[in-house]
Amino acid sequence: MTRMWPPGGGTRRPLAPRVAAPREPVGPARIGRRVVRRRAKGMDAGAVAAALEEARFDARQASRHEDLADDVRSPAELAEWERIAQLLADAAPGTVYDPDADVVVRAELAAEAAAAAAREAELREAGRIAARADELQALRELGTLEQTEPRTGDEAVRDELTRRAGGYVQTDVDAWLAHALAAHLGHYHDPAAREEAAGLLTPPVLAHAALLAGLARLVPDSDMDQQAFAARLATTEPEAAGALATFLTRARP
């Protein structure tokens, strides 16, 4: 019998196909600046000054047409000619324009490369999260999720599983993470990971984990079934559950 999705089960969903990293759209202004740089390459100050006057004339002509009021490429080209003209005016006599030596161009290229790398990293992380979500879903269907130790980044995988379920809270996944956090399993063995989880997991999950940790100190041999009430309390009254967990830290076994 196939269990329904959501929550806490469901049929295995196929892996999403890998898509290429989306390219940042090139706006008209950027296109205009690139066109100017290609034209200006190898020009000296006199040739650039002539091109600048031509661009200014075109700008005056365009200002007479209302349909060109929203044009952003022409003003960008004019501004680029003005910048290059000033660049050569400040340079030694006889200097010609070389976009490869232009610090502004080099800074733009570096920024574009960094943005592309960031988009690629985001795409890889999204793929990792999707693959891990498929893996955890398979473990849920096998009934072995509770025996699985969490890994770094599983907090984001929890959010992905919730998103796939249409926003339904996945109670079994939340309980799994709460138990792992309370028992310091998987990557939660690292105190830094536990501290980071405080900003990544929801208040009910954190309250559940804190309550489980308090109960484990009082009754070390209690099992998950005996502690089931902790999940219900943390889900319905996370603040009260957190307060109770804090109170339990004062109790002595």
CSV table of C-alpha atoms in Angstrom, one decimal:
chain,number,residue,atom,x,y,z
A,1,MET,CA,0.0,0.0,0.0
A,2,THR,CA,1.4,3.3,-1.0
A,3,ARG,CA,1.4,6.0,1.7
A,4,MET,CA,0.2,9.5,0.8
A,5,TRP,CA,2.3,12.6,0.7
A,6,PRO,CA,2.3,14.6,2.9
A,7,PRO,CA,3.3,14.3,5.7
A,8,GLY,CA,5.8,11.7,6.9
A,9,GLY,CA,5.8,9.5,3.9
A,10,GLY,CA,4.8,9.5,0.3
A,11,THR,CA,6.0,8.0,-3.0
A,12,ARG,CA,9.5,8.5,-4.1
A,13,ARG,CA,9.9,11.5,-6.4
A,14,PRO,CA,12.3,11.3,-9.3
A,15,LEU,CA,15.4,13.4,-9.2
A,16,ALA,CA,15.0,16.8,-10.8
A,17,PRO,CA,17.1,17.2,-14.0
A,18,ARG,CA,20.2,19.3,-13.6
A,19,VAL,CA,19.9,22.7,-15.2
A,20,ALA,CA,22.6,25.0,-16.2
A,21,ALA,CA,23.4,28.0,-14.1
A,22,PRO,CA,21.2,30.9,-15.3
A,23,ARG,CA,23.2,33.6,-16.9
A,24,GLU,CA,22.9,37.1,-15.6
A,25,PRO,CA,20.9,39.1,-18.1
A,26,VAL,CA,22.9,41.7,-20.0
A,27,GLY,CA,21.1,45.0,-20.0
A,28,PRO,CA,21.1,47.6,-22.7
A,29,ALA,CA,23.3,49.9,-20.8
A,30,ARG,CA,26.0,47.3,-20.4
A,31,ILE,CA,25.7,46.4,-24.0
A,32,GLY,CA,26.2,50.0,-24.9
A,33,ARG,CA,29.4,50.3,-22.8
A,34,ARG,CA,30.8,47.2,-24.4
A,35,VAL,CA,30.1,48.5,-27.9
A,36,VAL,CA,31.9,51.8,-27.0
A,37,ARG,CA,34.9,49.9,-25.6
A,38,ARG,CA,35.3,47.8,-28.8
A,39,ARG,CA,35.1,50.9,-31.0
A,40,ALA,CA,37.5,52.8,-28.8
A,41,LYS,CA,40.1,50.1,-28.7
A,42,GLY,CA,43.3,51.5,-30.3
A,43,MET,CA,42.0,55.0,-30.5
A,44,ASP,CA,44.1,57.9,-29.3
A,45,ALA,CA,42.8,61.0,-27.5
A,46,GLY,CA,41.9,62.8,-30.8
A,47,ALA,CA,39.9,60.0,-32.2
A,48,VAL,CA,38.0,59.5,-29.0
A,49,ALA,CA,37.3,63.2,-28.8
A,50,ALA,CA,35.7,63.0,-32.3
A,51,ALA,CA,33.7,60.0,-31.4
A,52,LEU,CA,32.5,61.8,-28.2
A,53,GLU,CA,31.3,64.8,-30.2
A,54,GLU,CA,29.4,62.4,-32.5
A,55,ALA,CA,27.8,60.8,-29.5
A,56,ARG,CA,26.8,64.1,-28.1
A,57,PHE,CA,25.2,65.1,-31.4
A,58,ASP,CA,23.3,61.9,-31.5
A,59,ALA,CA,22.1,62.5,-27.9
A,60,ARG,CA,20.8,66.0,-28.8
A,61,GLN,CA,19.0,64.6,-31.8
A,62,ALA,CA,17.5,61.8,-29.7
A,63,SER,CA,16.3,64.3,-27.1
A,64,ARG,CA,13.8,65.7,-29.6
A,65,HIS,CA,12.0,62.3,-29.9
A,66,GLU,CA,9.6,61.4,-27.1
A,67,ASP,CA,9.7,57.7,-28.1
A,68,LEU,CA,13.4,57.6,-27.2
A,69,ALA,CA,12.8,59.0,-23.7
A,70,ASP,CA,13.2,55.6,-22.1
A,71,ASP,CA,16.3,54.7,-24.0
A,72,VAL,CA,19.1,53.8,-21.6
A,73,ARG,CA,21.7,52.5,-24.0
A,74,SER,CA,22.5,55.8,-25.7
A,75,PRO,CA,23.1,57.7,-22.5
A,76,ALA,CA,25.3,54.9,-21.3
A,77,GLU,CA,27.3,55.0,-24.5
A,78,LEU,CA,27.7,58.8,-24.2
A,79,ALA,CA,28.8,58.5,-20.6
A,80,GLU,CA,31.4,55.8,-21.6
A,81,TRP,CA,32.8,57.9,-24.3
A,82,GLU,CA,33.2,60.8,-21.8
A,83,ARG,CA,34.9,58.5,-19.3
A,84,ILE,CA,37.3,57.2,-21.9
A,85,ALA,CA,38.0,60.7,-23.2
A,86,GLN,CA,38.9,61.8,-19.7
A,87,LEU,CA,41.0,58.7,-19.2
A,88,LEU,CA,43.1,59.5,-22.3
A,89,ALA,CA,43.3,63.1,-21.4
A,90,ASP,CA,45.0,62.2,-18.1
A,91,ALA,CA,47.3,59.7,-19.8
A,92,ALA,CA,50.7,60.4,-21.4
A,93,PRO,CA,50.6,61.9,-24.9
A,94,GLY,CA,50.2,59.3,-27.7
A,95,THR,CA,48.4,56.8,-25.4
A,96,VAL,CA,45.8,54.7,-27.1
A,97,TYR,CA,42.8,53.1,-25.4
A,98,ASP,CA,43.2,49.5,-24.3
A,99,PRO,CA,40.2,48.0,-22.5
A,100,ASP,CA,42.4,45.2,-21.2
A,101,ALA,CA,44.4,47.8,-19.2
A,102,ASP,CA,41.3,49.8,-18.1
A,103,VAL,CA,40.9,49.4,-14.4
A,104,VAL,CA,37.1,50.0,-14.6
A,105,VAL,CA,36.7,47.3,-17.2
A,106,ARG,CA,38.9,44.9,-15.2
A,107,ALA,CA,36.9,45.6,-12.1
A,108,GLU,CA,33.6,44.9,-13.9
A,109,LEU,CA,34.9,41.6,-15.3
A,110,ALA,CA,36.1,40.6,-11.9
A,111,ALA,CA,32.7,41.4,-10.4
A,112,GLU,CA,30.9,39.4,-13.2
A,113,ALA,CA,33.2,36.4,-12.7
A,114,ALA,CA,32.5,36.5,-8.9
A,115,ALA,CA,28.7,36.7,-9.5
A,116,ALA,CA,28.9,33.8,-12.0
A,117,ALA,CA,30.8,31.7,-9.5
A,118,ALA,CA,28.3,32.6,-6.8
A,119,ARG,CA,25.4,31.5,-9.0
A,120,GLU,CA,27.2,28.3,-9.8
A,121,ALA,CA,27.8,27.6,-6.1
A,122,GLU,CA,24.1,28.2,-5.4
A,123,LEU,CA,23.1,25.8,-8.1
A,124,ARG,CA,25.5,23.1,-6.8
A,125,GLU,CA,24.1,23.6,-3.2
A,126,ALA,CA,20.5,23.4,-4.5
A,127,GLY,CA,21.4,20.2,-6.3
A,128,ARG,CA,23.0,18.8,-3.1
A,129,ILE,CA,19.9,19.7,-1.1
A,130,ALA,CA,17.6,18.1,-3.6
A,131,ALA,CA,19.6,14.9,-3.7
A,132,ARG,CA,19.8,14.6,0.1
A,133,ALA,CA,16.0,15.3,0.3
A,134,ASP,CA,15.5,12.3,-2.1
A,135,GLU,CA,17.8,10.2,0.1
A,136,LEU,CA,15.9,11.1,3.3
A,137,GLN,CA,12.6,10.5,1.7
A,138,ALA,CA,13.7,7.0,0.7
A,139,LEU,CA,14.8,6.3,4.2
A,140,ARG,CA,11.4,7.5,5.5
A,141,GLU,CA,9.7,5.0,3.2
A,142,LEU,CA,12.1,2.2,4.4
A,143,GLY,CA,11.3,3.2,8.0
A,144,THR,CA,15.0,3.7,8.8
A,145,LEU,CA,15.1,7.5,9.1
A,146,GLU,CA,15.4,7.3,12.9
A,147,GLN,CA,18.6,5.3,12.6
A,148,THR,CA,20.2,7.8,10.3
A,149,GLU,CA,22.6,10.4,11.6
A,150,PRO,CA,22.1,13.9,10.3
A,151,ARG,CA,24.7,15.7,8.2
A,152,THR,CA,25.8,19.3,7.8
A,153,GLY,CA,23.1,21.1,5.8
A,154,ASP,CA,20.2,18.8,6.7
A,155,GLU,CA,18.4,21.9,8.2
A,156,ALA,CA,18.1,23.2,4.7
A,157,VAL,CA,17.0,19.7,3.5
A,158,ARG,CA,14.3,19.8,6.1
A,159,ASP,CA,13.0,23.0,4.6
A,160,GLU,CA,13.1,21.4,1.1
A,161,LEU,CA,11.0,18.5,2.3
A,162,THR,CA,8.5,20.9,3.8
A,163,ARG,CA,8.4,22.8,0.6
A,164,ARG,CA,7.8,19.6,-1.4
A,165,ALA,CA,5.0,18.8,0.9
A,166,GLY,CA,3.2,22.0,0.1
A,167,GLY,CA,4.3,23.7,3.4
A,168,TYR,CA,3.1,20.9,5.7
A,169,VAL,CA,5.4,20.4,8.7
A,170,GLN,CA,7.1,17.1,8.4
A,171,THR,CA,6.7,15.9,12.0
A,172,ASP,CA,8.8,12.8,11.6
A,173,VAL,CA,11.7,14.8,10.2
A,174,ASP,CA,11.4,17.4,12.9
A,175,ALA,CA,11.4,14.7,15.6
A,176,TRP,CA,14.4,13.0,14.0
A,177,LEU,CA,16.4,16.3,14.0
A,178,ALA,CA,15.3,17.1,17.6
A,179,HIS,CA,16.4,13.7,18.8
A,180,ALA,CA,19.8,14.0,17.0
A,181,LEU,CA,20.3,17.5,18.4
A,182,ALA,CA,19.5,16.4,21.9
A,183,ALA,CA,21.8,13.4,21.7
A,184,HIS,CA,24.5,15.2,19.8
A,185,LEU,CA,24.4,12.7,16.9
A,186,GLY,CA,26.0,13.2,13.5
A,187,HIS,CA,27.3,16.7,12.8
A,188,TYR,CA,25.6,17.9,16.0
A,189,HIS,CA,28.5,16.3,17.9
A,190,ASP,CA,30.2,19.5,17.1
A,191,PRO,CA,29.2,22.3,19.5
A,192,ALA,CA,29.5,24.8,16.7
A,193,ALA,CA,26.9,22.9,14.7
A,194,ARG,CA,24.6,22.8,17.6
A,195,GLU,CA,25.0,26.6,18.1
A,196,GLU,CA,24.4,27.2,14.3
A,197,ALA,CA,21.2,25.0,14.4
A,198,ALA,CA,19.7,27.5,16.8
A,199,GLY,CA,19.4,29.9,13.9
A,200,LEU,CA,18.4,27.3,11.3
A,201,LEU,CA,15.7,25.2,13.0
A,202,THR,CA,12.2,26.3,14.0
A,203,PRO,CA,11.4,27.1,17.6
A,204,PRO,CA,9.3,23.9,18.0
A,205,VAL,CA,12.2,21.7,16.9
A,206,LEU,CA,14.6,23.5,19.2
A,207,ALA,CA,12.2,23.3,22.1
A,208,HIS,CA,11.7,19.6,21.5
A,209,ALA,CA,15.4,19.0,21.5
A,210,ALA,CA,15.9,21.0,24.7
A,211,LEU,CA,13.1,19.1,26.4
A,212,LEU,CA,14.5,15.7,25.3
A,213,ALA,CA,17.9,16.6,26.6
A,214,GLY,CA,16.4,17.6,30.0
A,215,LEU,CA,14.4,14.4,30.2
A,216,ALA,CA,17.4,12.3,29.2
A,217,ARG,CA,19.3,13.7,32.2
A,218,LEU,CA,16.5,12.8,34.6
A,219,VAL,CA,15.6,9.4,33.1
A,220,PRO,CA,18.6,8.2,31.1
A,221,ASP,CA,17.0,4.9,30.2
A,222,SER,CA,13.8,6.4,28.7
A,223,ASP,CA,13.1,5.7,25.1
A,224,MET,CA,11.5,7.6,22.2
A,225,ASP,CA,8.1,6.2,22.8
A,226,GLN,CA,8.1,7.3,26.4
A,227,GLN,CA,9.2,10.7,25.3
A,228,ALA,CA,6.5,11.1,22.6
A,229,PHE,CA,4.6,13.7,24.7
A,230,ALA,CA,7.6,16.0,24.3
A,231,ALA,CA,7.0,16.4,20.6
A,232,ARG,CA,3.3,17.3,21.1
A,233,LEU,CA,4.2,19.8,23.8
A,234,ALA,CA,6.9,21.4,21.7
A,235,THR,CA,4.6,21.6,18.7
A,236,THR,CA,1.6,23.1,20.4
A,237,GLU,CA,3.5,25.2,23.1
A,238,PRO,CA,7.1,25.8,22.0
A,239,GLU,CA,7.7,28.6,24.5
A,240,ALA,CA,6.3,26.5,27.4
A,241,ALA,CA,8.3,23.5,26.3
A,242,GLY,CA,11.5,25.7,26.2
A,243,ALA,CA,10.7,27.1,29.7
A,244,LEU,CA,10.1,23.6,31.0
A,245,ALA,CA,13.4,22.4,29.5
A,246,THR,CA,15.2,25.3,31.2
A,247,PHE,CA,13.5,24.4,34.5
A,248,LEU,CA,14.6,20.8,34.1
A,249,THR,CA,18.2,21.8,34.0
A,250,ARG,CA,17.9,22.8,37.6
A,251,ALA,CA,16.6,19.3,38.6
A,252,ARG,CA,19.1,16.6,39.8
A,253,PRO,CA,18.7,13.0,38.6
